[in-house]
XYZ file of C-alpha atoms in Angstrom:
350
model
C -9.067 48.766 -62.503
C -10.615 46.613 -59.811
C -13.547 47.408 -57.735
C -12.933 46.124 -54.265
C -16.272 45.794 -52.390
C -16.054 44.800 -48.275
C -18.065 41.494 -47.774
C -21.115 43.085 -45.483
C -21.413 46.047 -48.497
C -21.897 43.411 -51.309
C -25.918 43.773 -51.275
C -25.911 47.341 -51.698
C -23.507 47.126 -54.253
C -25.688 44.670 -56.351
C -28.723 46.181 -55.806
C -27.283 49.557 -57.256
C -25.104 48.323 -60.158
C -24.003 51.734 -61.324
C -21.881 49.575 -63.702
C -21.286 46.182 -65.122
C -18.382 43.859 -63.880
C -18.175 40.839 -65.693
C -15.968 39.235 -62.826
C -16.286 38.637 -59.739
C -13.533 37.419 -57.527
C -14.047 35.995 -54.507
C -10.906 35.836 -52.158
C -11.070 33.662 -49.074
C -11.634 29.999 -47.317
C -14.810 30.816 -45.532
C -17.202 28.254 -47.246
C -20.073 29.161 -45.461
C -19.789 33.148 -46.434
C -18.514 32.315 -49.807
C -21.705 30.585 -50.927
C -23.424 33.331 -49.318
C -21.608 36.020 -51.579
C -22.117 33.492 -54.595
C -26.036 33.070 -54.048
C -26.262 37.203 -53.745
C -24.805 38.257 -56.812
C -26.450 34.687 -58.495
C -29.881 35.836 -57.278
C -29.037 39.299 -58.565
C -29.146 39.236 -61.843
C -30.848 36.049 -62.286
C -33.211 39.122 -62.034
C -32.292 40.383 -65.122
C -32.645 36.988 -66.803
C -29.056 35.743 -66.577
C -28.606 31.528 -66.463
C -26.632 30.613 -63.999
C -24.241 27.596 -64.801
C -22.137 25.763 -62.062
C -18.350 24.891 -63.628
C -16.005 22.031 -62.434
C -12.563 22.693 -63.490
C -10.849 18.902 -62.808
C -8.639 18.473 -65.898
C -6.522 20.924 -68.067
C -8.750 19.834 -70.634
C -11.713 21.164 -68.958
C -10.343 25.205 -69.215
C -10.050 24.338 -73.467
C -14.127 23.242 -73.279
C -15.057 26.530 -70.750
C -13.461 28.662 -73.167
C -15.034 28.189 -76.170
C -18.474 27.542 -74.007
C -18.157 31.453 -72.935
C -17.039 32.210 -76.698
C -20.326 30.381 -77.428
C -23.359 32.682 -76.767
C -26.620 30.984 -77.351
C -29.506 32.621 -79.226
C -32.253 31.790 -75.960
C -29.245 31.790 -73.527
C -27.489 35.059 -74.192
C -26.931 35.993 -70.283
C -24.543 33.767 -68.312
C -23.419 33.602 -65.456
C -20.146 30.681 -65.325
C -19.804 29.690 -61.325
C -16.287 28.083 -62.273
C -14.938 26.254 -59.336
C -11.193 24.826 -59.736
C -10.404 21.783 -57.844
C -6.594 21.692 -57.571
C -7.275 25.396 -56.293
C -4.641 26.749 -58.862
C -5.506 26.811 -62.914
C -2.007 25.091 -63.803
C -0.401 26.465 -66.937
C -3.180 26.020 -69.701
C -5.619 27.470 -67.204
C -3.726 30.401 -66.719
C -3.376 31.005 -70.045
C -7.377 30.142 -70.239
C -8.059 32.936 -67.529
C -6.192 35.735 -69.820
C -7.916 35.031 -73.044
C -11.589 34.656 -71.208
C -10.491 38.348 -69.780
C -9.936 39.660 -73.267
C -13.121 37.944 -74.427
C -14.828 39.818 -71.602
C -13.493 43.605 -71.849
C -15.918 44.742 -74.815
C -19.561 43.401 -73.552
C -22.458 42.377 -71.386
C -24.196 39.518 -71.198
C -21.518 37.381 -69.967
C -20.176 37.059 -66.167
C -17.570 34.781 -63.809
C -17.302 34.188 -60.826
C -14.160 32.970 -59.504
C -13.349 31.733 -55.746
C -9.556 31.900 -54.899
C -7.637 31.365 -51.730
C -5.906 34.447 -49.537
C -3.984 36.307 -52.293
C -0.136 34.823 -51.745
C 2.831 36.560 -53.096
C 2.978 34.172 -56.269
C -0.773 34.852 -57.175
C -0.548 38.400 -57.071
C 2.401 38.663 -59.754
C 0.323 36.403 -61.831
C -0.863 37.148 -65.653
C -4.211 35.948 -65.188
C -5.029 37.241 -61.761
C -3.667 40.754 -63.374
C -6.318 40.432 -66.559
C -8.645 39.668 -63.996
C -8.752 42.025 -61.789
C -8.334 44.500 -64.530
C -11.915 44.479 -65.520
C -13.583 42.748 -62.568
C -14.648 42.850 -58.946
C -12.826 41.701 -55.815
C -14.780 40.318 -52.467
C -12.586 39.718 -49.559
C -14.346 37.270 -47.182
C -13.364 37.959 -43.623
C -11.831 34.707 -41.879
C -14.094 33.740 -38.247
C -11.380 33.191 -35.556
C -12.914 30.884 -33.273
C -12.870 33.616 -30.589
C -14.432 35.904 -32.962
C -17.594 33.018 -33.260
C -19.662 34.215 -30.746
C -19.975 37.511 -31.831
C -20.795 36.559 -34.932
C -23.553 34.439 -33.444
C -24.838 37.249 -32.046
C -24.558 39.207 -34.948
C -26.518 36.269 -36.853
C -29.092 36.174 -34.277
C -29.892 40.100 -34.326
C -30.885 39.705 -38.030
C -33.950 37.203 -36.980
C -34.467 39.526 -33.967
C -33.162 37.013 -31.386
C -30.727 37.277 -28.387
C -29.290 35.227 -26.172
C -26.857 35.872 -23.044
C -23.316 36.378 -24.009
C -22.470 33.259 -21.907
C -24.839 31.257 -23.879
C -23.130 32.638 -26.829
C -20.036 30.643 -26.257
C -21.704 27.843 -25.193
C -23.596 27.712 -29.277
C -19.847 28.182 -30.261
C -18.744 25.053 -27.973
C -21.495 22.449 -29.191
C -20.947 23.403 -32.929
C -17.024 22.780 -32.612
C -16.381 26.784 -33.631
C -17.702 25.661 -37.163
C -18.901 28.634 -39.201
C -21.314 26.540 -41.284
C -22.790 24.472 -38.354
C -23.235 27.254 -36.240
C -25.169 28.958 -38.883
C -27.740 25.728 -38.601
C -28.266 26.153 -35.466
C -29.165 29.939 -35.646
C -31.645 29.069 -38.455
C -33.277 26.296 -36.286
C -33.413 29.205 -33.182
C -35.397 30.552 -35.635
C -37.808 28.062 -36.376
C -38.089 26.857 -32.584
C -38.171 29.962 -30.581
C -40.265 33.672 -31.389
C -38.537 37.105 -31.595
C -37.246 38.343 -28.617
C -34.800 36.961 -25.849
C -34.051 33.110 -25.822
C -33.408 32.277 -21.983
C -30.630 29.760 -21.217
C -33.055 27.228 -19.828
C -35.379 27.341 -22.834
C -32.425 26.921 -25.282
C -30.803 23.928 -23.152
C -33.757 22.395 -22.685
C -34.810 22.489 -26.579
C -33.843 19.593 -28.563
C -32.001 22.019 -30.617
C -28.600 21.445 -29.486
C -28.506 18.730 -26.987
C -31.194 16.212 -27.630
C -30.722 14.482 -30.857
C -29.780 11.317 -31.105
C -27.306 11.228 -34.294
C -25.425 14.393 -35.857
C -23.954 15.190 -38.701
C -20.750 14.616 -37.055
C -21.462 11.116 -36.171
C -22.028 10.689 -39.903
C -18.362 12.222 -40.498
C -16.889 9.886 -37.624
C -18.631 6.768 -39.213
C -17.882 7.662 -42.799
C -13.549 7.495 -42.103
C -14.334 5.201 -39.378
C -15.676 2.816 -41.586
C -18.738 1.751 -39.747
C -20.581 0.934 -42.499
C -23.800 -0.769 -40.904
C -24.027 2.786 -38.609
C -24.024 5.145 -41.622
C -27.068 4.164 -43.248
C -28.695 4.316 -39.709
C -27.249 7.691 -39.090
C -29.006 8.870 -42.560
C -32.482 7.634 -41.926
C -32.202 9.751 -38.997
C -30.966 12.644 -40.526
C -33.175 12.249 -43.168
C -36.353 12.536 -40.634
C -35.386 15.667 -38.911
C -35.172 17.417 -42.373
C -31.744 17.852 -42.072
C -30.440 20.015 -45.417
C -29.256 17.982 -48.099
C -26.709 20.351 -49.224
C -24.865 20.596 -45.569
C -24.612 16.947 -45.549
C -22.971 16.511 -48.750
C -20.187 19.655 -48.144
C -19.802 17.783 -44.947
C -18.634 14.986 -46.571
C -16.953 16.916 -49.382
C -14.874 18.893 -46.847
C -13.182 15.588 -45.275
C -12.078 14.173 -48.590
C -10.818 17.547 -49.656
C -8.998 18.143 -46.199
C -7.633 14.376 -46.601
C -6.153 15.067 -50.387
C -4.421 17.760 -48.798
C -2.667 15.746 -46.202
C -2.221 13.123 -48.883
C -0.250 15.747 -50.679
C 1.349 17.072 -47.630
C 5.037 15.813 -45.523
C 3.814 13.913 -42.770
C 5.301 16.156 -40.012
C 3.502 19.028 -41.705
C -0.274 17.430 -40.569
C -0.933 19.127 -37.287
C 0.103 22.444 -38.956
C -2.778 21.741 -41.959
C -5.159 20.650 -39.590
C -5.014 23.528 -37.455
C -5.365 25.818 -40.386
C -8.842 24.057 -41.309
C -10.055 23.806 -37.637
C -9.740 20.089 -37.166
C -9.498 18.753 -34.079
C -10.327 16.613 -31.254
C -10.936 12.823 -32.471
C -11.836 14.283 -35.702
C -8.497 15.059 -36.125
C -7.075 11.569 -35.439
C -10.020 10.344 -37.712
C -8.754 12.200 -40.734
C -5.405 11.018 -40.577
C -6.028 7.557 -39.967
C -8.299 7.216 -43.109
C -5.514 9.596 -45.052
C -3.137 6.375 -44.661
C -5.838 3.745 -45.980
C -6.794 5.470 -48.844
C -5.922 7.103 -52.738
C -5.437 10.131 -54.989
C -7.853 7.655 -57.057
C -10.456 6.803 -54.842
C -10.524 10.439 -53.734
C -10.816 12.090 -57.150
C -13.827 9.164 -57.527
C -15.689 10.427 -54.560
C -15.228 14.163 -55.607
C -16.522 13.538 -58.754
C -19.742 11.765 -57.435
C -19.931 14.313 -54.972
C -20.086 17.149 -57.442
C -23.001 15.197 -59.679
C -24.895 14.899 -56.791
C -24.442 18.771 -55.866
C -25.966 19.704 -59.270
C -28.690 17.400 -58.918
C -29.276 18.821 -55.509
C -29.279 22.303 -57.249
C -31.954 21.460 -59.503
C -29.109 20.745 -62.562
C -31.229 17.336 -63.144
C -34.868 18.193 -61.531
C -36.127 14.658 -62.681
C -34.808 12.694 -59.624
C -36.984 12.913 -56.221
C -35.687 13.369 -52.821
C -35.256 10.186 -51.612
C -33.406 9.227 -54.503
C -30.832 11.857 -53.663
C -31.103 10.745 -50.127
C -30.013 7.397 -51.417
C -27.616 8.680 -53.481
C -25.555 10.106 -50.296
C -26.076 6.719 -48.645
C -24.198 4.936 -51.101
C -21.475 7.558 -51.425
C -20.766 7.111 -47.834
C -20.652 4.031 -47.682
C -18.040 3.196 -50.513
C -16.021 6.111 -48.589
C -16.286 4.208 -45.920
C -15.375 0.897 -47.850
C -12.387 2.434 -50.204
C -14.219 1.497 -52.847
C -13.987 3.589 -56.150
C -16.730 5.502 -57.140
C -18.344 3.933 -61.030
C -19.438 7.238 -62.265
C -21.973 5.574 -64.614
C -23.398 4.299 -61.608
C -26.833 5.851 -60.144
């Protein structure tokens, strides 16, 4: 039966392991606490020499070659850990079918785990075989969803941890300039870090910082140029970026998280956009952004960019260690730009 452990318990959970779970599932759309829960129990029992492997689920195909990879166990790779990530956000009908067998596969041993990320449970998941065989043997992590008028609190809450506080007016003023986005908020509490000691940040000290209100491009900008297609911007935008030792990672989800927001409009009635847009926090002239470039382009030029996107996400993990920063750096600036140009993405090009 299924172990279901409350998002802020999962540490003490890992650190005790009274048993093994060889699944973990990990319902919910917040990206920024869903990596967080994925690094935890990744950094876990990397402890206890388990190899962590990243998995792209793309193609129907794809479930066929991850099954017999977990039936495969290595003789210098006998711990795994499969991160499988499924692009369409639903396994289809061989992938369901996939899910079942890889549960029987797991019932009777050890050295194997899978972590799974799935949206809200819906009526039509729950009844489903796989989810069933699943949950049968595994654990379940709800992630909490961060209303953006439950954002300053968690602010707070975020700030506490690196013994830091702020006003509570202040507080919604961090929420304001970061557009109630989880993940960018969470940059700007790590660079409070950085900038200012332990102890109470006054509101003069924080305005006056170049933390929030100084810089000259954003990561935003880069968004706004990318569908905008201001091409001869981007690369400008990037250098930028680039000097301020802005993270690599957020830059690419960044990017990620328009094309994946603009393949579900693609796939979505037209009168329905507002309604999808409000459900991923879009707004503003970001909104009017998205949907404008969701006319211009393709399901092909979007699975291209996904695809490049998720190469240079493994690279950035360490996947392929041989390539220095500024290559990846470079890497991102061509990716934006054919976004920005609707050009398709030649995967055999570095």
């Amino acid at each position: 039966m299924s172990k279901n452990i409350e998002y802020k318990n999962l540490d003490s959970y890992l650190k005790q392991k009274k048993s093994f779970s060889p699944v973990y599932l990990i319902i919910g759309s917040e990206l920024l606490l869903i990596d967080e829960v994925k690094r935890n129990i990744v950094s876990s029992f990397k402890m206890d020499n388990f190899i962590y492997m990243p998995i792209f689920i793309e193609t129907q195909n794809d479930w066929l070659k991850l099954l017999e990879e977990i039936k495969t166990i290595s003789l210098f790779e006998q711990n795994r850990i499969f991160d499988i990530n499924i692009i369409n956000t639903k396994p289809g009908i061989i992938g369901s079918k996939t899910l079942v067998l890889i549960s029987e596969f797991l019932k009777n041993q050890n050295h194997t785990i899978i972590i799974l990320k799935i949206p809200k449970k819906d009526t039509a998941t729950k009844n489903t075989a796989w989810l069933r065989s699943l949950l049968e043997i595994g654990v379940t992590i709800d992630i909490p969803t961060i209303q953006n008028h439950e954002l300053p609190n968690w602010i707070k809450q975020r700030l506490s941890q690196q013994k830091q506080y702020v006003d509570n007016e202040l507080l919604e003023w961090i929420a304001d300039k970061v557009s109630n986005n989880l993940i960018f908020a969470n940059q700007e509490i790590i660079k409070l870090g950085l900038i200012f000691p332990e102890g109470y940040i006054t509101e003069n000290s924080l305005k006056n910082s170049i933390l929030l209100s100084n810089s000259i491009y954003s990561i935003f900008d880069l968004r706004e140029s990318i569908l905008n297609s201001n091409i001869l911007k981007i690369s400008t935008i990037l250098d930028y970026l680039e000097k301020e030792n802005t993270q690599l990672p957020l830059i690419l989800w960044s990017i990620y998280e328009d094309i994946r927001i603009i393949g579900i409009i693609k796939e979505t009635k037209e009168m329905n956009y507002y309604s999808v847009l409000d459900k991923h926090r879009i707004f503003g002239t970001h909104r009017k952004s998205i949907i404008n470039y969701s006319y211009k382009t393709n399901k092909s030029l979007l699975n291209s960019y996904v695809n490049r996107i998720h190469e240079i996400d493994l690279i950035i993990k360490g996947a392929e260690s041989t390539y220095k920063t500024s290559k990846v750096w470079s890497m991102i600036n061509n990716l934006s730009i054919k976004i920005a140009g609707l050009i398709e993405y030649n995967i055999d090009f570095l």
